[in-house]
Amino acid sequence: MARWVLGVAYVCMGVAKALHPVDFLKLVRQYDLFHHAAVLNAIAAWLPWFEIACGLFLIAGIAVRGAALVSLGLLIPFTAAVLHRALALKAALAIPFCMVKFDCGCGTGEEFICRKLVENGGLIALSLWLLARRSRPGRG
Amino acid sequence: MALTIWRGFRSVLGEAWLVAVAGLLFAMVANQLAPHGLSLTRNYFPTGGITNQMEVRAILPAATNRAPLAIMAPRSISQPLAVPALATPKPAGQQMTFSNQVIAWFGDARRLTQHIVFVDARNEADYLAGHVPGAWLFNPYEPEKYFPSVMPAVQAAEIIVVYCHGGNCDDSVSAATLLKEVGVPGEKIYVYGGGMGEWESLGQPLETGPQNSGQIRKGAP
């Protein structure tokens, strides 16, 4: 069950971004973490499809623990970046932290930051769960 | 025990490596085949970033002009952090223009003879939802698609007003930069920083659907 939830989440988020790569490119740029055009382009072009591939591995039950480790490698830095940006927005707009709302480029549109962090926390927990358990193909 | 853990760890690392390599290959091929796939080599932001505060040849608003968008509320708080909240982009080497001048140009008879043209630098969906009547669609992220239709118009025009959403949107600056790069004289290109957000809030007319559809509605202040 865990790998299905995580896998479907990755596929849905990846497809939403892959369908509108220019919009995703603009969102990646807004993080102001990368400035070289080729780096920005590569992230915006490949990350959505990479997420879809990761989701398909999980759904298919192939290399589940490896996919869970990759998932952690995606989620932890991304959550840190989202948190960093939310804190900057909070400071710039002088509003309560949980009132900060923006499109983080997750494929889910604008969301309140607290909700986003809870969602990401859930996905990280699922990834850890899949990573910790013994790999048994065909079982979630 | 330690050996078992080490073997398990190696096994997971091997699987992760497999997933990462396969995922990357899949991503590269998929982006290449996707109809809207991104080019890895193109600079989609030719302005170099909206924080660039190089030469700004601004046409300052007359005393009676409204202030630029800097005093307007942002469309949402999801705007880029690269610039302070509520700031107007400071495009490098672009002429800025403001609402009073833009409204005057819109009412100028030369607009009807295409000596004054408006260029909409948003995407097609936003354009169809409402644009300055008669404006040409020119999405700077797909320039090759729009150059053939836009170039004759901008080359013949005396004044070109380029706009996007307004606020911190800098797609109008990208579009203006692209037009200059293909030989349109920069002296006749003006970036309307207030963009559609301001245009609509001032109750100015909007045309919905394709260019010259005749479906005009008034912007909602």
Short mmCIF file of C-alpha atoms in Angstrom, two decimals:
data_model
loop_
_atom_site.label_atom_id
_atom_site.label_comp_id
_atom_site.label_asym_id
_atom_site.label_seq_id
_atom_site.Cartn_x
_atom_site.Cartn_y
_atom_site.Cartn_z
CA MET A 1 0.00 0.00 0.00
CA ALA A 2 2.78 2.45 0.93
CA ARG A 3 4.56 2.03 -2.37
CA TRP A 4 1.32 2.51 -4.25
CA VAL A 5 0.54 5.76 -2.45
CA LEU A 6 4.07 7.07 -2.93
CA GLY A 7 4.25 5.84 -6.53
CA VAL A 8 0.95 7.37 -7.56
CA ALA A 9 1.90 10.63 -5.85
CA TYR A 10 5.13 10.78 -7.82
CA VAL A 11 3.44 9.98 -11.11
CA CYS A 12 0.72 12.59 -10.56
CA MET A 13 3.16 15.31 -9.51
CA GLY A 14 5.51 14.45 -12.36
CA VAL A 15 2.80 14.46 -15.02
CA ALA A 16 1.44 17.83 -13.83
CA LYS A 17 4.90 19.34 -14.27
CA ALA A 18 5.82 17.51 -17.46
CA LEU A 19 2.71 18.83 -19.19
CA HIS A 20 3.75 22.44 -18.54
CA PRO A 21 7.54 22.48 -18.53
CA VAL A 22 7.84 26.22 -19.09
CA ASP A 23 5.69 26.97 -16.07
CA PHE A 24 7.82 24.58 -14.04
CA LEU A 25 10.98 26.21 -15.36
CA LYS A 26 9.76 29.60 -14.11
CA LEU A 27 9.00 28.12 -10.70
CA VAL A 28 12.42 26.49 -10.47
CA ARG A 29 13.97 29.85 -11.30
CA GLN A 30 12.01 31.55 -8.54
CA TYR A 31 13.92 29.54 -5.94
CA ASP A 32 16.97 31.52 -7.01
CA LEU A 33 19.21 28.53 -6.28
CA PHE A 34 20.54 27.99 -9.79
CA HIS A 35 21.43 30.71 -12.24
CA HIS A 36 23.00 28.95 -15.19
CA ALA A 37 20.51 28.47 -18.01
CA ALA A 38 21.62 24.90 -18.75
CA VAL A 39 21.22 23.85 -15.11
CA LEU A 40 17.77 25.42 -14.84
CA ASN A 41 16.72 23.85 -18.12
CA ALA A 42 18.01 20.41 -17.15
CA ILE A 43 16.18 20.47 -13.82
CA ALA A 44 12.92 21.66 -15.37
CA ALA A 45 13.20 19.28 -18.32
CA TRP A 46 14.24 16.12 -16.53
CA LEU A 47 12.95 16.26 -12.97
CA PRO A 48 9.25 15.72 -13.83
CA TRP A 49 10.05 12.65 -15.94
CA PHE A 50 12.48 11.40 -13.34
CA GLU A 51 9.71 11.59 -10.76
CA ILE A 52 7.40 9.69 -13.07
CA ALA A 53 10.05 6.97 -13.52
CA CYS A 54 10.54 6.79 -9.78
CA GLY A 55 6.79 6.45 -9.30
CA LEU A 56 6.57 3.71 -11.91
CA PHE A 57 9.32 1.73 -10.17
CA LEU A 58 7.37 1.94 -6.93
CA ILE A 59 4.05 1.01 -8.50
CA ALA A 60 5.62 -1.90 -10.37
CA GLY A 61 7.32 -3.13 -7.20
CA ILE A 62 10.75 -3.10 -8.85
CA ALA A 63 13.76 -1.96 -6.79
CA VAL A 64 11.36 -0.57 -4.21
CA ARG A 65 13.95 0.18 -1.53
CA GLY A 66 16.23 1.80 -4.07
CA ALA A 67 13.36 3.92 -5.34
CA ALA A 68 12.54 4.83 -1.74
CA LEU A 69 16.13 5.95 -1.19
CA VAL A 70 16.01 8.03 -4.37
CA SER A 71 12.68 9.42 -3.18
CA LEU A 72 14.34 10.56 0.04
CA GLY A 73 17.12 12.11 -2.01
CA LEU A 74 14.51 14.14 -3.85
CA LEU A 75 12.21 14.99 -0.97
CA ILE A 76 14.64 16.10 1.70
CA PRO A 77 16.50 18.79 -0.28
CA PHE A 78 13.27 19.89 -1.93
CA THR A 79 11.48 20.26 1.40
CA ALA A 80 14.42 22.26 2.71
CA ALA A 81 14.23 24.55 -0.32
CA VAL A 82 10.48 25.02 0.10
CA LEU A 83 10.94 25.80 3.78
CA HIS A 84 13.70 28.28 3.00
CA ARG A 85 11.53 30.08 0.48
CA ALA A 86 8.53 30.09 2.80
CA LEU A 87 10.61 31.67 5.57
CA ALA A 88 11.81 34.34 3.14
CA LEU A 89 8.23 35.04 2.06
CA LYS A 90 7.10 35.19 5.66
CA ALA A 91 9.78 37.77 6.41
CA ALA A 92 9.06 39.77 3.25
CA LEU A 93 5.31 39.85 3.72
CA ALA A 94 5.23 39.94 7.55
CA ILE A 95 2.50 37.34 7.80
CA PRO A 96 2.15 34.24 10.01
CA PHE A 97 4.15 31.28 8.74
CA CYS A 98 1.13 29.09 8.04
CA MET A 99 -0.49 31.89 6.02
CA VAL A 100 2.34 31.75 3.51
CA LYS A 101 0.96 30.33 0.29
CA PHE A 102 2.79 29.82 -2.97
CA ASP A 103 3.24 27.46 -5.86
CA CYS A 104 6.26 25.45 -4.86
CA GLY A 105 6.51 23.71 -8.22
CA CYS A 106 5.27 20.45 -6.74
CA GLY A 107 2.63 20.03 -9.41
CA THR A 108 -0.19 20.80 -7.00
CA GLY A 109 -0.53 24.54 -7.59
CA GLU A 110 -0.57 27.11 -4.82
CA GLU A 111 -0.67 25.63 -1.34
CA PHE A 112 -0.33 26.87 2.20
CA ILE A 113 3.14 26.08 3.43
CA CYS A 114 2.08 24.19 6.58
CA ARG A 115 -0.08 21.86 4.55
CA LYS A 116 2.76 21.36 2.08
CA LEU A 117 5.20 20.53 4.84
CA VAL A 118 2.78 18.00 6.33
CA GLU A 119 2.34 16.39 2.90
CA ASN A 120 6.08 16.21 2.35
CA GLY A 121 6.54 14.85 5.86
CA GLY A 122 4.08 12.10 5.01
CA LEU A 123 5.91 11.26 1.79
CA ILE A 124 9.24 11.19 3.62
CA ALA A 125 7.74 8.88 6.25
CA LEU A 126 6.44 6.56 3.53
CA SER A 127 9.85 6.55 1.87
CA LEU A 128 11.54 5.71 5.17
CA TRP A 129 9.02 2.96 5.80
CA LEU A 130 9.68 1.39 2.41
CA LEU A 131 13.41 1.76 2.88
CA ALA A 132 13.38 0.11 6.29
CA ARG A 133 11.30 -2.91 5.44
CA ARG A 134 12.57 -5.99 3.70
CA SER A 135 11.93 -5.97 -0.02
CA ARG A 136 9.13 -8.34 -0.91
CA PRO A 137 7.98 -7.96 -4.49
CA GLY A 138 4.23 -7.74 -4.92
CA ARG A 139 3.56 -6.40 -1.46
CA GLY A 140 3.09 -2.85 -0.34
CA MET B 1 25.13 -9.12 12.00
CA ALA B 2 27.26 -6.20 10.79
CA LEU B 3 27.98 -8.10 7.59
CA THR B 4 24.27 -8.64 7.01
CA ILE B 5 23.55 -4.93 7.51
CA TRP B 6 26.40 -4.02 5.18
CA ARG B 7 25.09 -6.39 2.49
CA GLY B 8 21.61 -4.96 2.87
CA PHE B 9 22.96 -1.44 2.60
CA ARG B 10 24.93 -2.30 -0.51
CA SER B 11 21.89 -3.92 -2.02
CA VAL B 12 19.80 -0.78 -1.43
CA LEU B 13 22.53 1.43 -2.85
CA GLY B 14 22.70 -0.77 -5.94
CA GLU B 15 18.95 -0.55 -6.39
CA ALA B 16 19.04 3.23 -5.92
CA TRP B 17 21.77 3.49 -8.52
CA LEU B 18 19.67 1.45 -10.94
CA VAL B 19 16.61 3.62 -10.32
CA ALA B 20 18.61 6.83 -10.67
CA VAL B 21 20.30 5.85 -13.93
CA ALA B 22 17.15 4.38 -15.46
CA GLY B 23 15.12 7.37 -14.31
CA LEU B 24 17.61 9.81 -15.77
CA LEU B 25 17.72 8.01 -19.10
CA PHE B 26 13.94 7.89 -19.19
CA ALA B 27 13.78 11.61 -18.40
CA MET B 28 16.25 12.55 -21.12
CA VAL B 29 14.43 10.53 -23.77
CA ALA B 30 10.98 11.67 -22.65
CA ASN B 31 11.95 15.34 -22.72
CA GLN B 32 13.41 14.87 -26.17
CA LEU B 33 10.24 13.24 -27.47
CA ALA B 34 7.70 15.41 -25.64
CA PRO B 35 6.03 18.00 -27.89
CA HIS B 36 6.68 20.75 -25.34
CA GLY B 37 10.05 19.45 -24.18
CA LEU B 38 12.58 22.06 -23.13
CA SER B 39 15.75 22.80 -25.01
CA LEU B 40 18.75 22.36 -22.73
CA THR B 41 20.85 24.96 -24.49
CA ARG B 42 18.43 27.83 -24.94
CA ASN B 43 18.45 30.71 -22.49
CA TYR B 44 14.76 31.08 -21.72
CA PHE B 45 15.45 34.21 -19.69
CA PRO B 46 17.53 36.36 -22.02
CA THR B 47 17.19 39.34 -19.72
CA GLY B 48 19.52 37.68 -17.25
CA GLY B 49 17.09 37.98 -14.40
CA ILE B 50 14.72 40.60 -13.16
CA THR B 51 17.13 41.67 -10.46
CA ASN B 52 19.43 43.10 -13.11
CA GLN B 53 19.42 46.80 -12.49
CA MET B 54 21.58 47.98 -15.30
CA GLU B 55 20.74 50.87 -17.55
CA VAL B 56 17.06 51.67 -17.39
CA ARG B 57 15.91 54.21 -19.87
CA ALA B 58 12.57 54.84 -18.33
CA ILE B 59 10.00 57.17 -19.70
CA LEU B 60 9.08 58.70 -16.43
CA PRO B 61 5.38 59.20 -15.89
CA ALA B 62 4.11 62.73 -16.17
CA ALA B 63 2.98 64.43 -13.01
CA THR B 64 -0.58 63.34 -13.65
CA ASN B 65 0.37 59.76 -14.42
CA ARG B 66 -0.45 56.95 -12.09
CA ALA B 67 2.53 55.48 -10.36
CA PRO B 68 3.79 52.24 -11.83
CA LEU B 69 2.74 48.91 -10.45
CA ALA B 70 4.99 49.28 -7.46
CA ILE B 71 2.02 50.58 -5.49
CA MET B 72 -0.39 47.93 -6.63
CA ALA B 73 -1.15 44.77 -4.77
CA PRO B 74 0.58 41.70 -6.16
CA ARG B 75 -1.48 39.11 -7.97
CA SER B 76 -0.46 36.60 -5.36
CA ILE B 77 2.26 36.12 -2.85
CA SER B 78 3.74 33.44 -5.02
CA GLN B 79 5.76 36.03 -6.87
CA PRO B 80 9.50 35.49 -7.20
CA LEU B 81 11.62 36.33 -4.25
CA ALA B 82 14.37 37.62 -6.44
CA VAL B 83 12.94 41.08 -6.10
CA PRO B 84 11.38 42.73 -3.07
CA ALA B 85 7.65 42.32 -2.79
CA LEU B 86 5.65 44.79 -4.85
CA ALA B 87 8.68 45.89 -6.83
CA THR B 88 8.53 46.63 -10.52
CA PRO B 89 11.07 44.69 -12.59
CA LYS B 90 14.02 46.78 -13.65
CA PRO B 91 14.82 45.41 -17.09
CA ALA B 92 18.28 45.86 -18.46
CA GLY B 93 18.35 48.39 -21.27
CA GLN B 94 14.60 48.42 -21.85
CA GLN B 95 12.36 51.43 -22.08
CA MET B 96 9.57 51.32 -19.57
CA THR B 97 6.21 52.93 -20.03
CA PHE B 98 3.28 53.48 -17.73
CA SER B 99 -0.48 53.34 -17.76
CA ASN B 100 -1.35 56.89 -18.85
CA GLN B 101 0.97 56.69 -21.81
CA VAL B 102 -0.23 53.21 -22.72
CA ILE B 103 -3.87 54.26 -22.54
CA ALA B 104 -3.07 57.28 -24.72
CA TRP B 105 -1.36 55.05 -27.27
CA PHE B 106 -4.30 52.67 -27.20
CA GLY B 107 -6.64 55.55 -28.06
CA ASP B 108 -4.30 56.92 -30.72
CA ALA B 109 -5.57 56.58 -34.30
CA ARG B 110 -2.16 55.19 -35.29
CA ARG B 111 -3.05 51.99 -33.46
CA LEU B 112 -5.78 51.34 -36.00
CA THR B 113 -3.25 51.62 -38.83
CA GLN B 114 -0.82 49.31 -37.00
CA HIS B 115 1.71 52.09 -36.47
CA ILE B 116 1.26 51.45 -32.77
CA VAL B 117 1.10 47.76 -31.89
CA PHE B 118 0.62 45.91 -28.65
CA VAL B 119 2.46 42.64 -28.06
CA ASP B 120 1.18 40.20 -25.46
CA ALA B 121 4.03 38.16 -23.95
CA ARG B 122 1.90 35.69 -22.03
CA ASN B 123 0.91 32.16 -22.99
CA GLU B 124 -1.91 31.38 -25.38
CA ALA B 125 -4.43 30.40 -22.71
CA ASP B 126 -4.00 33.69 -20.87
CA TYR B 127 -4.12 35.59 -24.14
CA LEU B 128 -7.38 33.97 -25.19
CA ALA B 129 -8.90 34.71 -21.78
CA GLY B 130 -8.39 38.43 -22.36
CA HIS B 131 -5.82 40.71 -23.98
CA VAL B 132 -5.47 44.31 -25.09
CA PRO B 133 -7.73 44.51 -28.16
CA GLY B 134 -5.75 43.86 -31.32
CA ALA B 135 -2.60 42.76 -29.46
CA TRP B 136 -0.29 40.25 -31.07
CA LEU B 137 0.47 37.07 -29.16
CA PHE B 138 4.19 36.52 -28.70
CA ASN B 139 5.08 33.96 -26.04
CA PRO B 140 8.84 34.40 -25.51
CA TYR B 141 9.21 30.73 -24.54
CA GLU B 142 8.14 29.64 -28.02
CA PRO B 143 9.50 32.48 -30.17
CA GLU B 144 9.91 30.37 -33.29
CA LYS B 145 6.16 29.75 -33.25
CA TYR B 146 5.23 33.44 -33.16
CA PHE B 147 7.98 35.24 -35.05
CA PRO B 148 6.41 34.66 -38.50
CA SER B 149 3.17 36.39 -37.56
CA VAL B 150 4.55 39.08 -35.28
CA MET B 151 7.64 40.20 -37.19
CA PRO B 152 5.92 41.98 -40.10
CA ALA B 153 3.74 43.89 -37.66
CA VAL B 154 6.53 44.99 -35.32
CA GLN B 155 8.87 45.87 -38.17
CA ALA B 156 6.26 48.17 -39.71
CA ALA B 157 5.23 49.73 -36.41
CA GLU B 158 6.54 52.99 -34.97
CA ILE B 159 5.73 52.12 -31.38
CA ILE B 160 5.61 48.62 -29.88
CA VAL B 161 4.14 48.15 -26.42
CA VAL B 162 5.04 44.80 -24.85
CA TYR B 163 3.28 43.55 -21.75
CA CYS B 164 2.72 40.41 -19.68
CA HIS B 165 0.81 39.88 -16.44
CA GLY B 166 2.45 42.77 -14.61
CA GLY B 167 3.82 42.66 -11.10
CA ASN B 168 7.08 40.81 -11.08
CA CYS B 169 6.38 39.07 -14.36
CA ASP B 170 9.34 39.67 -16.66
CA ASP B 171 8.14 37.80 -19.74
CA SER B 172 7.51 41.18 -21.40
CA VAL B 173 11.17 42.03 -20.88
CA SER B 174 12.19 38.66 -22.35
CA ALA B 175 9.93 39.28 -25.35
CA ALA B 176 11.31 42.79 -25.86
CA THR B 177 14.85 41.44 -25.64
CA LEU B 178 14.10 38.76 -28.23
CA LEU B 179 12.59 41.32 -30.60
CA LYS B 180 15.69 43.48 -30.26
CA GLU B 181 17.92 40.46 -30.86
CA VAL B 182 16.25 39.81 -34.21
CA GLY B 183 16.75 43.39 -35.33
CA VAL B 184 13.72 45.35 -34.20
CA PRO B 185 15.06 48.78 -33.16
CA GLY B 186 15.04 49.06 -29.39
CA GLU B 187 14.03 52.73 -29.57
CA LYS B 188 10.51 51.82 -30.55
CA ILE B 189 9.97 49.03 -28.01
CA TYR B 190 8.35 49.94 -24.70
CA VAL B 191 7.75 47.56 -21.84
CA TYR B 192 4.51 48.19 -20.01
CA GLY B 193 5.43 47.03 -16.51
CA GLY B 194 1.89 47.29 -15.15
CA GLY B 195 0.80 44.66 -17.63
CA MET B 196 -2.60 43.06 -17.88
CA GLY B 197 -3.15 43.22 -14.13
CA GLU B 198 -3.02 46.99 -14.13
CA TRP B 199 -4.78 47.35 -17.50
CA GLU B 200 -7.72 45.34 -16.26
CA SER B 201 -7.82 47.05 -12.89
CA LEU B 202 -8.10 50.40 -14.68
CA GLY B 203 -11.26 49.20 -16.42
CA GLN B 204 -9.67 49.21 -19.85
CA PRO B 205 -11.19 47.06 -22.62
CA LEU B 206 -10.21 43.43 -23.05
CA GLU B 207 -10.61 41.34 -26.13
CA THR B 208 -11.29 37.66 -25.55
CA GLY B 209 -10.54 34.88 -28.00
CA PRO B 210 -8.18 35.27 -30.93
CA GLN B 211 -6.82 38.56 -32.24
CA ASN B 212 -9.49 40.90 -33.61
CA SER B 213 -12.26 38.53 -32.54
CA GLY B 214 -14.41 41.54 -31.78
CA GLN B 215 -15.41 40.10 -28.42
CA ILE B 216 -14.72 43.08 -26.18
CA ARG B 217 -15.44 43.36 -22.50
CA LYS B 218 -14.45 45.93 -19.95
CA GLY B 219 -11.80 45.13 -17.37
CA ALA B 220 -13.04 44.74 -13.81
CA PRO B 221 -11.46 47.40 -11.57
#
